[in-house]
Coordinates of C-alpha atoms in Angstrom, one line a residue:
X1 CA 17.7 19.3 -4.0
X2 CA 18.9 21.4 -6.9
X3 CA 20.4 19.9 -10.0
X4 CA 23.7 21.7 -9.7
X5 CA 26.1 20.3 -12.2
X6 CA 28.9 18.6 -10.2
X7 CA 32.3 20.0 -10.6
X8 CA 34.7 17.8 -12.5
X9 CA 38.3 17.1 -11.8
X10 CA 41.4 16.4 -13.8
X11 CA 42.6 13.8 -11.3
X12 CA 42.9 10.2 -12.4
X13 CA 39.8 8.1 -11.7
X14 CA 42.1 5.6 -9.8
X15 CA 43.2 8.3 -7.3
X16 CA 41.9 7.1 -4.0
X17 CA 41.8 10.6 -2.5
X18 CA 39.3 11.7 -5.2
X19 CA 36.2 13.2 -3.6
X20 CA 32.7 13.3 -5.1
X21 CA 31.6 16.5 -6.8
X22 CA 30.6 19.5 -4.8
X23 CA 26.8 19.4 -4.3
X24 CA 26.6 15.6 -4.9
X25 CA 23.4 14.4 -3.3
X26 CA 23.6 11.5 -0.9
X27 CA 20.4 9.7 0.0
X28 CA 18.5 6.5 0.6
X29 CA 15.3 5.2 -0.8
X30 CA 12.2 3.2 0.1
X31 CA 8.8 2.3 -1.4
X32 CA 5.4 2.8 0.2
X33 CA 4.1 -0.8 0.1
X34 CA 7.4 -2.2 1.2
X35 CA 7.8 -0.1 4.4
X36 CA 4.6 1.8 5.4
X37 CA 2.2 -0.9 6.6
X38 CA -1.1 0.6 8.0
X39 CA -2.7 -1.1 5.0
X40 CA -6.3 -0.2 6.1
X41 CA -5.8 3.0 8.0
X42 CA -7.1 6.5 7.3
X43 CA -9.2 5.4 4.3
X44 CA -6.5 3.4 2.4
X45 CA -8.0 0.7 0.2
X46 CA -6.3 -2.3 -1.4
X47 CA -3.7 -1.9 -4.1
X48 CA -2.8 -4.7 -6.5
X49 CA 0.0 -5.6 -4.2
X50 CA -2.4 -6.1 -1.3
X51 CA -4.5 -8.4 -3.5
X52 CA -1.5 -10.2 -4.9
X53 CA 0.3 -10.8 -1.5
X54 CA -2.9 -12.1 0.0
X55 CA -3.3 -14.6 -2.8
X56 CA -2.0 -18.0 -1.6
X57 CA 1.2 -19.0 -3.3
X58 CA 2.2 -15.6 -4.8
X59 CA 4.6 -14.4 -2.0
X60 CA 7.1 -16.5 -0.1
X61 CA 5.9 -17.7 3.3
X62 CA 2.5 -16.0 2.7
X63 CA 4.1 -12.6 3.7
X64 CA 2.2 -9.4 3.1
X65 CA 2.8 -5.7 3.4
X66 CA 0.0 -5.2 6.0
X67 CA 2.6 -4.1 8.6
X68 CA 5.9 -4.2 6.8
X69 CA 8.4 -1.9 8.6
X70 CA 5.5 0.1 10.1
X71 CA 7.0 3.3 8.6
X72 CA 3.5 4.9 8.7
X73 CA 3.6 5.0 12.5
X74 CA 7.4 5.1 13.0
X75 CA 8.3 7.7 10.4
X76 CA 9.5 10.2 13.0
X77 CA 12.0 7.7 14.4
X78 CA 13.1 6.8 10.9
X79 CA 13.7 10.4 10.0
X80 CA 15.7 10.9 13.2
X81 CA 17.7 7.8 12.1
X82 CA 18.3 9.4 8.6
X83 CA 19.5 12.6 10.3
X84 CA 21.9 10.6 12.5
X85 CA 23.3 9.0 9.4
X86 CA 23.8 12.3 7.7
X87 CA 21.4 11.6 4.7
X88 CA 20.9 14.7 2.5
X89 CA 17.8 13.3 0.7
X90 CA 15.1 10.7 1.2
X91 CA 13.4 9.1 -1.8
X92 CA 10.0 7.8 -0.8
X93 CA 7.0 6.8 -2.8
X94 CA 3.3 7.7 -2.3
X95 CA 0.7 5.0 -1.9
X96 CA -1.9 5.9 -4.6
X97 CA -4.7 4.1 -2.8
X98 CA -3.9 5.9 0.4
X99 CA -4.6 9.3 -1.1
X100 CA -7.1 8.4 -3.8
X101 CA -8.5 5.0 -2.8
X102 CA -10.4 4.2 -5.9
X103 CA -8.0 5.8 -8.3
X104 CA -10.7 8.3 -9.2
X105 CA -12.3 11.4 -7.7
X106 CA -11.1 13.6 -4.8
X107 CA -8.3 12.8 -2.4
X108 CA -8.7 11.5 1.1
X109 CA -7.2 14.3 3.2
X110 CA -6.2 11.9 6.0
X111 CA -4.0 10.0 3.4
X112 CA -2.4 13.2 2.2
X113 CA -1.8 14.3 5.8
X114 CA 0.6 11.4 6.3
X115 CA 2.8 12.6 3.5
X116 CA 2.5 16.2 4.7
X117 CA 3.7 15.1 8.1
X118 CA 6.5 13.1 6.6
X119 CA 7.8 15.9 4.4
X120 CA 7.6 18.4 7.2
X121 CA 9.6 16.1 9.4
X122 CA 12.2 15.6 6.7
X123 CA 12.5 19.4 6.1
X124 CA 12.9 20.1 9.8
X125 CA 15.7 17.5 9.9
X126 CA 17.4 19.2 6.9
X127 CA 16.7 16.3 4.6
X128 CA 15.4 16.9 1.0
X129 CA 12.2 15.0 0.3
X130 CA 12.1 13.3 -3.1
X131 CA 8.7 12.0 -4.0
X132 CA 7.9 9.1 -6.4
X133 CA 4.3 9.0 -7.5
X134 CA 4.2 5.3 -8.4
X135 CA 6.2 2.4 -7.2
X136 CA 4.0 -0.5 -8.5
X137 CA 0.9 -0.2 -6.2
X138 CA -2.0 0.5 -8.5
X139 CA -5.3 0.9 -6.8
X140 CA -7.1 -2.4 -7.1
X141 CA -10.3 -0.8 -8.6
X142 CA -8.2 0.5 -11.5
X143 CA -6.8 -3.0 -12.1
X144 CA -10.4 -4.4 -12.0
X145 CA -11.2 -1.9 -14.8
X146 CA -8.3 -3.2 -16.9
X147 CA -5.2 -1.8 -15.3
X148 CA -2.2 -0.5 -17.2
X149 CA -3.2 -2.2 -20.5
X150 CA -6.1 0.2 -20.6
X151 CA -5.5 3.7 -21.9
X152 CA -7.8 5.2 -19.3
X153 CA -5.3 4.4 -16.5
X154 CA -2.9 7.0 -17.9
X155 CA -5.7 9.6 -17.6
X156 CA -6.3 8.5 -14.0
X157 CA -2.6 8.8 -13.2
X158 CA -2.5 12.3 -14.6
X159 CA -5.4 13.2 -12.2
X160 CA -3.5 11.6 -9.3
X161 CA -0.3 13.6 -10.2
X162 CA -2.4 16.8 -10.1
X163 CA -3.7 15.9 -6.6
X164 CA -0.2 15.2 -5.3
X165 CA 1.4 18.2 -7.0
X166 CA -1.1 20.6 -5.5
X167 CA -0.9 18.9 -2.0
X168 CA 2.9 18.8 -1.7
X169 CA 4.2 21.2 -4.2
X170 CA 5.0 23.7 -1.5
X171 CA 7.1 21.1 0.3
X172 CA 8.6 18.8 -2.4
X173 CA 10.8 20.2 -5.2
X174 CA 11.8 16.9 -6.8
X175 CA 9.2 14.6 -8.3
X176 CA 9.6 11.2 -10.0
X177 CA 6.6 10.0 -12.0
X178 CA 7.2 6.2 -12.2
X179 CA 9.7 3.8 -10.6
X180 CA 10.8 1.0 -13.0
X181 CA 7.9 0.9 -15.4
X182 CA 9.6 -2.1 -17.0
X183 CA 8.8 -4.2 -13.8
X184 CA 5.2 -2.9 -13.7
X185 CA 4.6 -3.9 -17.3
X186 CA 6.7 -7.0 -17.9
X187 CA 6.7 -8.6 -14.5
X188 CA 3.2 -7.6 -13.7
X189 CA 1.5 -8.5 -17.0
X190 CA 4.1 -10.8 -18.7
X191 CA 5.7 -13.3 -16.3
X192 CA 3.2 -12.7 -13.6
X193 CA 5.7 -12.8 -10.7
X194 CA 4.6 -9.3 -9.7
X195 CA 1.2 -7.9 -9.1
X196 CA -1.3 -8.1 -10.7
X197 CA 0.1 -11.5 -11.7
X198 CA -1.2 -11.6 -15.3
X199 CA 0.6 -13.5 -18.1
X200 CA -0.5 -11.8 -21.4
X201 CA 2.2 -10.8 -23.8
X202 CA 0.0 -8.3 -25.7
X203 CA -1.2 -6.7 -22.5
X204 CA 2.4 -6.3 -21.4
X205 CA 3.2 -4.1 -24.4
X206 CA 0.0 -2.1 -24.1
X207 CA 0.9 -1.6 -20.4
X208 CA 4.3 -0.3 -21.3
X209 CA 2.9 2.2 -23.7
X210 CA 0.3 3.5 -21.3
X211 CA 2.9 3.7 -18.5
X212 CA 5.0 5.9 -20.9
X213 CA 1.9 8.0 -21.6
X214 CA 1.1 8.3 -17.9
X215 CA 4.6 9.6 -17.3
X216 CA 4.4 12.2 -20.0
X217 CA 1.0 13.4 -18.9
X218 CA 2.1 13.5 -15.3
X219 CA 5.1 15.7 -16.3
X220 CA 2.8 18.1 -18.1
X221 CA 0.4 18.3 -15.1
X222 CA 3.3 18.7 -12.6
X223 CA 4.8 21.5 -14.6
X224 CA 1.4 23.3 -14.6
X225 CA 1.0 23.2 -10.8
X226 CA 4.5 23.2 -9.3
X227 CA 6.8 26.1 -8.9
X228 CA 9.1 26.8 -11.8
X229 CA 12.1 25.6 -9.7
X230 CA 10.6 22.1 -9.2
X231 CA 12.3 19.2 -11.0
X232 CA 10.6 16.2 -12.8
X233 CA 12.1 12.8 -13.5
X234 CA 11.4 9.2 -14.1
X235 CA 13.4 6.2 -12.7
X236 CA 14.3 3.3 -15.1
X237 CA 15.9 0.0 -14.2
X238 CA 18.0 0.0 -17.4
X239 CA 19.5 -3.4 -18.1
X240 CA 23.2 -3.3 -18.8
X241 CA 23.0 -5.9 -21.5
X242 CA 26.0 -7.9 -22.7
X243 CA 26.2 -10.7 -25.3
X244 CA 27.8 -13.9 -23.8
X245 CA 30.2 -14.0 -26.8
X246 CA 30.8 -11.9 -29.9
X247 CA 29.1 -14.4 -32.1
X248 CA 26.5 -12.7 -34.3
X249 CA 23.6 -14.8 -32.8
X250 CA 24.6 -13.6 -29.3
X251 CA 24.9 -10.0 -30.4
X252 CA 21.5 -10.3 -31.9
X253 CA 20.1 -11.7 -28.6
X254 CA 21.6 -8.7 -26.8
X255 CA 20.0 -6.3 -29.3
X256 CA 16.5 -7.9 -28.7
X257 CA 16.8 -7.6 -24.9
X258 CA 18.1 -4.1 -25.1
X259 CA 15.0 -3.2 -27.2
X260 CA 12.4 -4.7 -25.0
X261 CA 14.3 -4.1 -21.7
X262 CA 15.6 -0.5 -22.3
X263 CA 14.7 1.2 -25.5
X264 CA 10.9 0.6 -25.2
X265 CA 11.2 3.4 -22.5
X266 CA 14.3 5.4 -23.4
X267 CA 13.2 5.6 -27.1
X268 CA 9.9 7.4 -26.6
X269 CA 10.8 9.3 -23.4
X270 CA 14.2 10.6 -24.5
X271 CA 14.1 10.4 -28.3
X272 CA 10.4 10.8 -29.1
X273 CA 9.9 7.5 -30.9
X274 CA 9.7 3.8 -30.4
X275 CA 12.6 1.9 -31.9
X276 CA 11.8 0.3 -35.3
X277 CA 13.5 -3.0 -34.3
X278 CA 11.3 -3.2 -31.2
X279 CA 8.2 -2.7 -33.3
X280 CA 9.4 -5.4 -35.8
X281 CA 10.2 -7.8 -32.9
X282 CA 6.7 -7.4 -31.4
X283 CA 4.5 -6.7 -34.4
X284 CA 2.9 -10.2 -34.1
X285 CA 1.7 -9.2 -30.7
X286 CA 0.3 -5.7 -31.0
X287 CA -0.5 -3.2 -33.8
X288 CA 1.7 -0.3 -32.8
X289 CA 0.0 1.9 -35.3
X290 CA -3.3 1.4 -33.4
X291 CA -1.7 1.5 -30.0
X292 CA 0.2 4.8 -30.3
X293 CA -2.3 7.6 -30.9
X294 CA -1.6 10.9 -32.5
X295 CA 0.1 13.2 -30.0
X296 CA 1.2 10.4 -27.7
X297 CA 4.9 10.6 -28.5
X298 CA 4.9 14.4 -28.0
X299 CA 3.4 14.0 -24.6
X300 CA 5.7 11.1 -23.6
X301 CA 8.8 13.0 -24.7
X302 CA 8.2 16.1 -22.6
X303 CA 11.6 17.1 -21.3
X304 CA 12.6 15.9 -17.8
X305 CA 15.2 17.5 -15.5
X306 CA 17.0 14.3 -14.5
X307 CA 16.9 10.6 -15.3
X308 CA 16.9 8.2 -12.4
X309 CA 18.9 5.1 -13.0
X310 CA 18.5 1.9 -10.9
X311 CA 21.2 -0.7 -11.2
X312 CA 21.9 -4.0 -9.4
X313 CA 23.5 -6.5 -11.8
X314 CA 24.4 -6.9 -15.5
X315 CA 22.2 -8.8 -17.9
X316 CA 24.2 -11.4 -19.9
X317 CA 22.4 -13.1 -22.8
X318 CA 22.9 -15.5 -25.7
X319 CA 21.1 -17.3 -28.4
X320 CA 19.8 -20.4 -26.7
X321 CA 22.0 -23.5 -26.7
X322 CA 20.9 -27.1 -26.1
X323 CA 19.8 -27.5 -22.5
X324 CA 19.9 -23.8 -21.7
X325 CA 17.1 -22.5 -19.6
X326 CA 16.0 -19.3 -21.4
X327 CA 15.0 -17.2 -18.3
X328 CA 16.8 -19.3 -15.7
X329 CA 19.2 -16.5 -14.8
X330 CA 17.4 -13.3 -15.8
X331 CA 17.2 -12.3 -12.1
X332 CA 13.4 -11.6 -12.1
X333 CA 11.9 -14.6 -10.4
X334 CA 10.7 -18.0 -11.5
X335 CA 7.8 -18.3 -13.9
X336 CA 6.6 -20.5 -16.7
X337 CA 6.0 -17.3 -18.6
X338 CA 8.8 -15.0 -19.9
X339 CA 8.8 -11.3 -19.2
X340 CA 10.8 -10.8 -22.3
X341 CA 7.9 -10.3 -24.6
X342 CA 8.7 -11.1 -28.2
X343 CA 12.1 -12.4 -27.3
X344 CA 11.3 -15.2 -24.9
X345 CA 13.7 -17.5 -26.7
X346 CA 16.8 -15.6 -25.5
X347 CA 18.9 -17.4 -22.9
X348 CA 20.2 -15.6 -19.7
X349 CA 23.5 -16.2 -17.9
X350 CA 25.1 -15.1 -14.7
X351 CA 28.0 -12.6 -15.3
X352 CA 30.1 -14.4 -12.6
X353 CA 29.7 -16.5 -9.5
X354 CA 30.1 -13.7 -6.9
X355 CA 26.4 -13.5 -5.9
X356 CA 24.2 -11.6 -3.5
X357 CA 21.4 -13.4 -1.6
X358 CA 19.2 -12.7 -4.6
X359 CA 21.5 -14.7 -6.7
X360 CA 22.4 -11.6 -8.6
X361 CA 26.0 -11.3 -9.9
X362 CA 28.1 -8.5 -8.3
X363 CA 29.6 -6.5 -11.1
X364 CA 30.2 -2.8 -10.4
X365 CA 31.7 -2.3 -13.9
X366 CA 28.2 -2.6 -15.2
X367 CA 27.1 0.5 -13.4
X368 CA 30.0 2.5 -14.8
X369 CA 29.3 1.3 -18.3
X370 CA 25.6 2.1 -18.0
X371 CA 26.2 5.6 -16.8
X372 CA 28.9 6.4 -19.4
X373 CA 26.9 4.9 -22.2
X374 CA 23.9 7.1 -21.2
X375 CA 26.2 10.1 -21.1
X376 CA 27.4 9.3 -24.7
X377 CA 24.0 8.6 -26.1
X378 CA 22.2 11.5 -24.4
X379 CA 24.9 14.2 -23.8
X380 CA 23.9 16.8 -21.3
X381 CA 21.2 14.7 -19.6
X382 CA 21.6 14.9 -15.8
X383 CA 21.6 11.4 -14.2
X384 CA 20.9 10.3 -10.7
X385 CA 21.6 6.8 -9.3
X386 CA 18.2 6.3 -7.6
X387 CA 18.6 2.7 -6.5
X388 CA 21.7 0.6 -5.9
X389 CA 22.3 -2.0 -3.1
X390 CA 22.4 -5.7 -2.3
X391 CA 20.7 -8.3 -0.2
X392 CA 22.7 -10.5 2.1
X393 CA 21.9 -12.9 4.9
X394 CA 22.2 -10.4 7.7
X395 CA 21.8 -11.3 11.4
X396 CA 22.2 -9.8 14.8
X397 CA 25.4 -10.8 16.6
X398 CA 25.5 -11.8 20.3
X399 CA 26.8 -8.3 20.9
X400 CA 23.6 -6.8 19.3
X401 CA 25.3 -5.6 16.2
X402 CA 24.7 -6.4 12.5
X403 CA 28.0 -6.7 10.7
X404 CA 27.7 -6.8 6.9
X405 CA 31.1 -6.6 5.3
X406 CA 29.8 -8.0 2.0
X407 CA 27.4 -5.1 1.6
X408 CA 30.2 -2.6 2.5
X409 CA 32.4 -4.1 -0.2
X410 CA 29.4 -4.0 -2.7
X411 CA 28.7 -0.4 -2.0
X412 CA 32.4 0.6 -2.1
X413 CA 32.9 -1.0 -5.5
X414 CA 29.7 0.5 -6.9
X415 CA 30.4 4.0 -5.6
X416 CA 33.8 3.7 -7.1
X417 CA 32.1 2.9 -10.4
X418 CA 30.0 6.1 -10.0
X419 CA 33.1 8.1 -9.2
X420 CA 34.8 6.8 -12.3
X421 CA 31.8 7.6 -14.4
X422 CA 31.8 11.2 -13.2
X423 CA 35.5 11.4 -14.0
X424 CA 34.8 10.0 -17.4
X425 CA 32.2 12.8 -18.1
X426 CA 28.9 11.4 -16.9
X427 CA 26.7 14.1 -15.3
X428 CA 25.8 12.1 -12.2
X429 CA 24.4 14.3 -9.5
X430 CA 23.6 11.9 -6.7
X431 CA 23.3 8.4 -5.3
X432 CA 20.4 6.8 -3.3
X433 CA 21.2 3.7 -1.5
X434 CA 18.6 0.9 -1.7
X435 CA 17.3 0.6 0.9
X436 CA 17.2 2.6 4.0
X437 CA 15.3 -0.2 5.9
X438 CA 14.9 -3.9 5.6
X439 CA 11.5 -4.3 4.1
X440 CA 8.9 -6.4 2.2
X441 CA 10.8 -7.6 -0.8
X442 CA 7.9 -8.1 -3.1
X443 CA 7.4 -11.8 -4.1
X444 CA 10.3 -12.7 -1.8
X445 CA 8.4 -11.4 1.3
X446 CA 10.6 -10.8 4.3
X447 CA 13.2 -13.4 3.3
X448 CA 15.6 -10.9 1.7
X449 CA 17.2 -7.9 3.5
X450 CA 18.4 -5.0 1.5
X451 CA 18.5 -2.4 4.2
X452 CA 21.3 -0.4 5.6
X453 CA 19.2 -0.6 8.8
X454 CA 18.2 -3.9 10.2
X455 CA 14.5 -4.3 11.1
X456 CA 13.5 -6.8 13.7
X457 CA 10.0 -7.4 12.4
X458 CA 8.7 -8.9 15.6
X459 CA 9.5 -5.7 17.6
X460 CA 10.1 -3.2 14.8
X461 CA 13.4 -2.4 16.4
X462 CA 15.8 -0.7 14.1
X463 CA 19.6 -1.5 14.2
X464 CA 21.9 0.4 11.9
X465 CA 24.2 -2.2 10.2
X466 CA 27.9 -1.6 9.9
X467 CA 27.2 -0.6 6.3
X468 CA 25.0 2.3 7.5
X469 CA 27.9 3.6 9.6
X470 CA 30.2 3.2 6.7
X471 CA 27.8 5.0 4.4
X472 CA 27.5 7.8 7.0
X473 CA 31.3 8.2 6.9
X474 CA 31.2 8.5 3.1
X475 CA 28.5 11.1 3.2
X476 CA 30.4 13.1 5.9
X477 CA 33.6 13.2 3.8
X478 CA 31.9 13.3 0.4
X479 CA 34.5 10.8 -0.6
X480 CA 35.3 7.1 -0.6
X481 CA 37.8 5.7 1.9
X482 CA 40.9 4.2 0.4
X483 CA 39.5 0.7 0.8
X484 CA 36.2 -1.1 1.7
X485 CA 37.1 -1.2 5.4
X486 CA 34.1 -1.3 7.8
X487 CA 32.9 1.8 9.4
X488 CA 32.0 2.2 13.0
X489 CA 30.0 -0.7 14.5

């Protein structure tokens, strides 16, 4: 997948005949722990998500990723399904503990062989493999040694990146270091709703810095072992933050959440420095002068070829009012501990009452704003929508079909937002639907379905939903239909 700059057009963004740019990449995404299963095969050892999901009370219904969608065994069928849908690219993540079980030392070749087989199958099907090194599944032994709050974990990640780059560099030309490091740091070590389930505000900030450092070091390693044509990236779940009102106290709340939710990553990665207001907001929790060592920012800010952007819903905040639950509607799961380290007094609100099964507000304008704001703040930076999608209460009809008109409407509105962003000057080069398959949805277990393809977990049968056929039509025409009408059932 080359980062060809999409051609722009002078047509109005409201023109329903407007096609996406030539070379626009259409894909779908998954994550290793959510789909692979085979949790103890070929030398794989537990990750923090294995430990977390097997801890009573951490995941809904006691669900685990032990089997998940069994992608490990069914990857050939899944690649054939991708080909049938016309996907141009498949974004998958590598299970660190499958290829380097302790997070140290040499790789397990049997683990690497799975990813070799997967990428070969993709290439044979004409689908570009896009590899993510880390989607939240830290080897448990590294967590036992302190996890991401420890600086050594960044060194271990660089070694792991070297292993993967050498193993798959001849097959994979697009590499993402981290997926949503905000979730790894703030949900894993702050609110505790994600693995490893810790609730330590200071550890949260240390984890964020070491994730940034791990990214920078991995970029350096990948550039040293990959062909010159290979591309490096990071994927961030940037929060499209809005104040509830234009009152100064609400605007201040939005500033604080933007700092700890977005600029704690975009600052050092894209601009080479942590924002001063973030440092001031959190100075009572960590000594940033001690945490950030000489040379760290130069490593973290190594240039990337593309920025991955994940978007699901906007983040609406205010200064707390009497009776307001501060994190009630932040969309990241219930906890007595806030993930918003240093700003845990801020109140969160739903943008509207049009909700997905996750109780996330449906607001496609937020994606347009996010992309165009990035284009303005970092002109010339190529962007890729690396996750976007919605969970709804899908079911198999008596006719054996899965009709999901709500998802089709969601995708239509959000792809329209991407299209408008391109017309408005954002260099958006592709879109990856989340997710290809229904899967293990982290602390929600199997209770939420994001897939374009329905998975019957009792049989592992795959049934493309109506939205999958609709998406295939979009890919085929490289354009949106005039309305959100359903595709072939």
